[in-house]
mmCIF file of C-alpha atoms in Angstrom:
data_model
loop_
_atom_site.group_PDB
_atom_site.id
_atom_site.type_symbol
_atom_site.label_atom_id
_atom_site.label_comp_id
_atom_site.label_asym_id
_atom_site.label_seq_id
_atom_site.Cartn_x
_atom_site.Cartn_y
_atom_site.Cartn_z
ATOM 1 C CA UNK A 1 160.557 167.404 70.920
ATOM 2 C CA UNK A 2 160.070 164.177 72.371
ATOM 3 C CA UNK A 3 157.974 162.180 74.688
ATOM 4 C CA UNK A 4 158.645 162.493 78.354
ATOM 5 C CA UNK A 5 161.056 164.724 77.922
ATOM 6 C CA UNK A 6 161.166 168.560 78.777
ATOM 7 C CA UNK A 7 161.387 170.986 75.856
ATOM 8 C CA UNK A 8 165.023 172.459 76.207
ATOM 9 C CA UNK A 9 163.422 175.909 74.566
ATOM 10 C CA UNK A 10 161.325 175.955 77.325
ATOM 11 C CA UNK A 11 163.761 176.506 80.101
ATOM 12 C CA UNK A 12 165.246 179.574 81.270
ATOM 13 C CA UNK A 13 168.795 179.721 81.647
ATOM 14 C CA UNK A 14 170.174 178.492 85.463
ATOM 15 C CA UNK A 15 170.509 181.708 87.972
ATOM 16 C CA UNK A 16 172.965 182.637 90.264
ATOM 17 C CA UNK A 17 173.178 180.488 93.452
ATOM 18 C CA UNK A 18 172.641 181.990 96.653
ATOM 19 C CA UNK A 19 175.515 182.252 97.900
ATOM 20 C CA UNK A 20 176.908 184.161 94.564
ATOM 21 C CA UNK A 21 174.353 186.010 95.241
ATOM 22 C CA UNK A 22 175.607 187.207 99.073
ATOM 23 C CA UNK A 23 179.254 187.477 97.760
ATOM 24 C CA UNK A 24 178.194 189.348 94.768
ATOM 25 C CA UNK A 25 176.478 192.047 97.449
ATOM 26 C CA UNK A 26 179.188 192.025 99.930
ATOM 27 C CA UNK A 27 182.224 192.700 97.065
ATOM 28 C CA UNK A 28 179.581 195.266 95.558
ATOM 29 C CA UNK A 29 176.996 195.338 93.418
ATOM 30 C CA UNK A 30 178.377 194.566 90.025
ATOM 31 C CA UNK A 31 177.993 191.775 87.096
ATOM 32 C CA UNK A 32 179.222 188.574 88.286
ATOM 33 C CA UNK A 33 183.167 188.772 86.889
ATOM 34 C CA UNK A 34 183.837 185.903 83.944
ATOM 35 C CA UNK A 35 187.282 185.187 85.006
ATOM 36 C CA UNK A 36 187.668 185.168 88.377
ATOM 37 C CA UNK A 37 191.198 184.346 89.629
ATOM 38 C CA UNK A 38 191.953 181.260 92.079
ATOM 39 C CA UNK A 39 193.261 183.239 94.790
ATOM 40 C CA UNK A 40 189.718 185.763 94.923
ATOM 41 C CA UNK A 41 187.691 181.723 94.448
ATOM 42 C CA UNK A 42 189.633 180.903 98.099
ATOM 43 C CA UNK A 43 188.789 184.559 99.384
ATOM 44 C CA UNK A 44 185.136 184.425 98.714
ATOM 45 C CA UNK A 45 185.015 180.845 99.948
ATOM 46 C CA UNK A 46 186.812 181.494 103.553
ATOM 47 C CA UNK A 47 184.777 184.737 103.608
ATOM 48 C CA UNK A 48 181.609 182.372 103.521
ATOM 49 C CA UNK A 49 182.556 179.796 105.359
ATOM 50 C CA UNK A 50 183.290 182.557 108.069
ATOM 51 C CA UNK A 51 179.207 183.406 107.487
ATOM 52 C CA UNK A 52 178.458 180.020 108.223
ATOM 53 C CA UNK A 53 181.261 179.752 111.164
ATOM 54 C CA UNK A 54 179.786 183.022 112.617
ATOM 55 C CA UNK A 55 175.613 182.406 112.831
ATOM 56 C CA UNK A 56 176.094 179.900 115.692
ATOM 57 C CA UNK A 57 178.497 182.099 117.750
ATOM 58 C CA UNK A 58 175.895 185.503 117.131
ATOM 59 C CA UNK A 59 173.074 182.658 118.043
ATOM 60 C CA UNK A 60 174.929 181.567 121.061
ATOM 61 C CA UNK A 61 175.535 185.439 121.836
ATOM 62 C CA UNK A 62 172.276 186.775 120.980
ATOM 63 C CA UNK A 63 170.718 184.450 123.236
ATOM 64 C CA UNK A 64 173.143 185.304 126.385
ATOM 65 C CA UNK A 65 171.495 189.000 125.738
ATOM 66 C CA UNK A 66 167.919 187.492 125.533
ATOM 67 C CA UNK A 67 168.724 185.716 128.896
ATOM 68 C CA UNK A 68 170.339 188.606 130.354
ATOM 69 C CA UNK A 69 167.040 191.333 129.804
ATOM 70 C CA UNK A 70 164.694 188.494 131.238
ATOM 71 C CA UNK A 71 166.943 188.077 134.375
ATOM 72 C CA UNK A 72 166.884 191.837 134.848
ATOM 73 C CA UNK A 73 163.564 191.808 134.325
ATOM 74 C CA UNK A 74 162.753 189.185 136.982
ATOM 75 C CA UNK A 75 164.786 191.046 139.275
ATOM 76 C CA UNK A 76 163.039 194.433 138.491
ATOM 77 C CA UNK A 77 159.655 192.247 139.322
ATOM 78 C CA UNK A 78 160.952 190.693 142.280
ATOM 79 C CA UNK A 79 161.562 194.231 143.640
ATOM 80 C CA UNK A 80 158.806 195.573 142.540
ATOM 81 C CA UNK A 81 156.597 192.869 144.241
ATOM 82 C CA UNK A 82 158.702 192.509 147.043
ATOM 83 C CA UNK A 83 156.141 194.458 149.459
ATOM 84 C CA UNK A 84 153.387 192.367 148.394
ATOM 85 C CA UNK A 85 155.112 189.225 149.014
ATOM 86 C CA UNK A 86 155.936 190.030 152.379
ATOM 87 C CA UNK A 87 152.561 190.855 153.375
ATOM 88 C CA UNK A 88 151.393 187.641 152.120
ATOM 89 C CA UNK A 89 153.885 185.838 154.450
ATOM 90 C CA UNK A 90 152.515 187.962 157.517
ATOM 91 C CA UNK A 91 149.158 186.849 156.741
ATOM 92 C CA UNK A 92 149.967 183.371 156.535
ATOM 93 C CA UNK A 93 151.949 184.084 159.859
ATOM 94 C CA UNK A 94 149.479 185.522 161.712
ATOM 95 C CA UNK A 95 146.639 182.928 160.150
ATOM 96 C CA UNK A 96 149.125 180.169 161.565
ATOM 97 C CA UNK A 97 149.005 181.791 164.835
ATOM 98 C CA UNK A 98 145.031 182.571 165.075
ATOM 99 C CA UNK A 99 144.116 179.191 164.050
ATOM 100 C CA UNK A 100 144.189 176.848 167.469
ATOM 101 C CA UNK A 101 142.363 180.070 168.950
ATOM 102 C CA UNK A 102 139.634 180.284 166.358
ATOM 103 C CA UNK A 103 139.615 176.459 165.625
ATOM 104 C CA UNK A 104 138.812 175.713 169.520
ATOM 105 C CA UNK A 105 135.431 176.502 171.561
ATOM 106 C CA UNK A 106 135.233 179.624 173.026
ATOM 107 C CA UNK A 107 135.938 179.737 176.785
ATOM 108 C CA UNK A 108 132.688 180.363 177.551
ATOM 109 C CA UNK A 109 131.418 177.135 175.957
ATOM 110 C CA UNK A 110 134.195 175.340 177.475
ATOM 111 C CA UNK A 111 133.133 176.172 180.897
ATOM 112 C CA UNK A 112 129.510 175.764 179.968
ATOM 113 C CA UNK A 113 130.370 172.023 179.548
ATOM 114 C CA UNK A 114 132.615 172.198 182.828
ATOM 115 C CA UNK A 115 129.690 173.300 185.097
ATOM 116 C CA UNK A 116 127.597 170.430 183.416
ATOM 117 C CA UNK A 117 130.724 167.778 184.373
ATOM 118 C CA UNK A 118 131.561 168.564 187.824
ATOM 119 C CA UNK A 119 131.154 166.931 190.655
ATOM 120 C CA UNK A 120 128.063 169.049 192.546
ATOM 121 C CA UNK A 121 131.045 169.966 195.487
ATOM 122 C CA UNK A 122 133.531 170.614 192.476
ATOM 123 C CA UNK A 123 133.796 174.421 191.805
ATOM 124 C CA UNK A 124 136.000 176.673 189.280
ATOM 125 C CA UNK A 125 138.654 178.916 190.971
ATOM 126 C CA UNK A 126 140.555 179.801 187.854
ATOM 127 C CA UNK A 127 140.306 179.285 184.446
ATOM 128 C CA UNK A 128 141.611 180.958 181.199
ATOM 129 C CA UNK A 129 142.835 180.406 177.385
ATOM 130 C CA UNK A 130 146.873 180.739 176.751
ATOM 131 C CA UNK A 131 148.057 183.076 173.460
ATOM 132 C CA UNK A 132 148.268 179.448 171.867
ATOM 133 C CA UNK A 133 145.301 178.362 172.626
ATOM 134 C CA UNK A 134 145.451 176.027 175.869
ATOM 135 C CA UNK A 135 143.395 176.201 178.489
ATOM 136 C CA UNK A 136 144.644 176.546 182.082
ATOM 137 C CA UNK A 137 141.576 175.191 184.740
ATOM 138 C CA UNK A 138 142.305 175.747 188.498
ATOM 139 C CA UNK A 139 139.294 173.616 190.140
ATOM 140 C CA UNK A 140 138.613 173.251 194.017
ATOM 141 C CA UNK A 141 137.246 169.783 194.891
ATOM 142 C CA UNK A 142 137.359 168.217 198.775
ATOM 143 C CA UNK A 143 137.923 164.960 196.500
ATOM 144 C CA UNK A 144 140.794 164.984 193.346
ATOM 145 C CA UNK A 145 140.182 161.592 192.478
ATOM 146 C CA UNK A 146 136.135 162.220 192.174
ATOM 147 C CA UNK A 147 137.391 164.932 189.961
ATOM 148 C CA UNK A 148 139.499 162.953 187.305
ATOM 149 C CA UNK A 149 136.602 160.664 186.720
ATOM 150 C CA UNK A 150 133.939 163.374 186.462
ATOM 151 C CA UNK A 151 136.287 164.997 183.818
ATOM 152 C CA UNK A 152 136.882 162.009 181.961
ATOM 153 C CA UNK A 153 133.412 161.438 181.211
ATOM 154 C CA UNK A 154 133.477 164.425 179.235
ATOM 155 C CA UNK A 155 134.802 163.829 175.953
ATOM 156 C CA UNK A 156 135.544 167.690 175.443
ATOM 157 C CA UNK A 157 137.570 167.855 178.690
ATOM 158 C CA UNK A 158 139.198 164.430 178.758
ATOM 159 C CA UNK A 159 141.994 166.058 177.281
ATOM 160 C CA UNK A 160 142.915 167.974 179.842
ATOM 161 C CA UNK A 161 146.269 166.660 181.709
ATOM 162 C CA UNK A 162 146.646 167.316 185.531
ATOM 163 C CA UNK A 163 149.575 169.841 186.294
ATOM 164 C CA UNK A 164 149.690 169.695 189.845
ATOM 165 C CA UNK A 165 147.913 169.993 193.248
ATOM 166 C CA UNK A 166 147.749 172.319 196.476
ATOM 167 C CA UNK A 167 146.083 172.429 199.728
ATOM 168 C CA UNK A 168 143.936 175.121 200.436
ATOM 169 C CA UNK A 169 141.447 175.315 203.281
ATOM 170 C CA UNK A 170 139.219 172.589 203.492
ATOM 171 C CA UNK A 171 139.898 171.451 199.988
ATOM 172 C CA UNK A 172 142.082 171.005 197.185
ATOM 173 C CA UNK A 173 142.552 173.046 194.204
ATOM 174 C CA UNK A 174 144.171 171.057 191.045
ATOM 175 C CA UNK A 175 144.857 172.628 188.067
ATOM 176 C CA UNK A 176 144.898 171.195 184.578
ATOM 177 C CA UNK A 177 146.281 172.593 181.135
ATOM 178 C CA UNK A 178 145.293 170.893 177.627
ATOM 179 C CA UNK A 179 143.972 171.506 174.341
ATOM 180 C CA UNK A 180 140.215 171.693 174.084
ATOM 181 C CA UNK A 181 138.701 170.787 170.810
#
């Protein structure tokens, strides 16, 4: 025994290697042979090396498979939630359409602050509130140009664009369209 050094009655005798092991199992189970000749040596070496050759090809395969259950399953999913989706989409659709009509004043507020506006020998022949939301005024008024001005002044109706005139008795009636906020 010396200093530093390992005691060599210490140590157990070296064990098979691994892959001795695996070619050990795969010939059968068995002693490992003393003599083996060079020919079997080549054998068990191209038999593991086709081990090693082969765990990227069943990795490469194995995960094809993986990918191939999740796509089915997405596509099982997709059908499966298929109804909901489209209901979703309907709602947004038909939120899309409400909005101008529930974003805008009502038409009775709207001609609330039309009466208040007018011209005192201004009066409403006509008006009502489009599916999208615009409002369509007919107004009678011996005076047009009185009429633009008083409807100016209100922010609220300022909007309002002049879509053409006609001659009725006495008076005219004009008629504007626009988006009241």
């Amino acid at each position: 025994m010396r200093a530093g050094e390992p005691d060599k009655d210490d140590l157990p005798p070296p064990g098979e290697s691994l892959a001795g092991t695996v070619l050990r199992t795969l010939r059968g189970a068995g002693p490992p042979p003393a003599t083996a000749t060079t020919s079997r040596r080549w054998r068990e070496a191209a038999g593991l090396a086709a081990l090693i050759a082969a765990a990227p090809v069943l990795t490469i395969t194995g995960a094809h498979v993986l990918a191939g259950r999740e796509r089915a399953q997405a596509d099982r999913l997709e059908t499966a939630l298929a109804p909901r989706v489209a209901r979703q989409v309907a709602s947004e659709q038909a939120r899309d359409l409400l909005a101008p009509l529930v974003n805008s004043p009502t038409l009775a507020a709207t001609l609330d602050t039309l009466a208040r506006g007018l011209p005192k020998d201004a009066s409403i022949v006509r008006a009502e509130r489009g599916g999208d939301g615009a409002l369509r005024l007919e107004l009678r008024t011996p005076d047009p140009d009185a009429l633009r001005g008083a409807l100016r002044r209100v922010p609220t109706l300022a909007v309002l664009r002049e879509i053409g005139q006609q001659r009725s008795d006495a008076a005219m009636i004009v008629s504007y369209r626009g988006q009241t906020e």
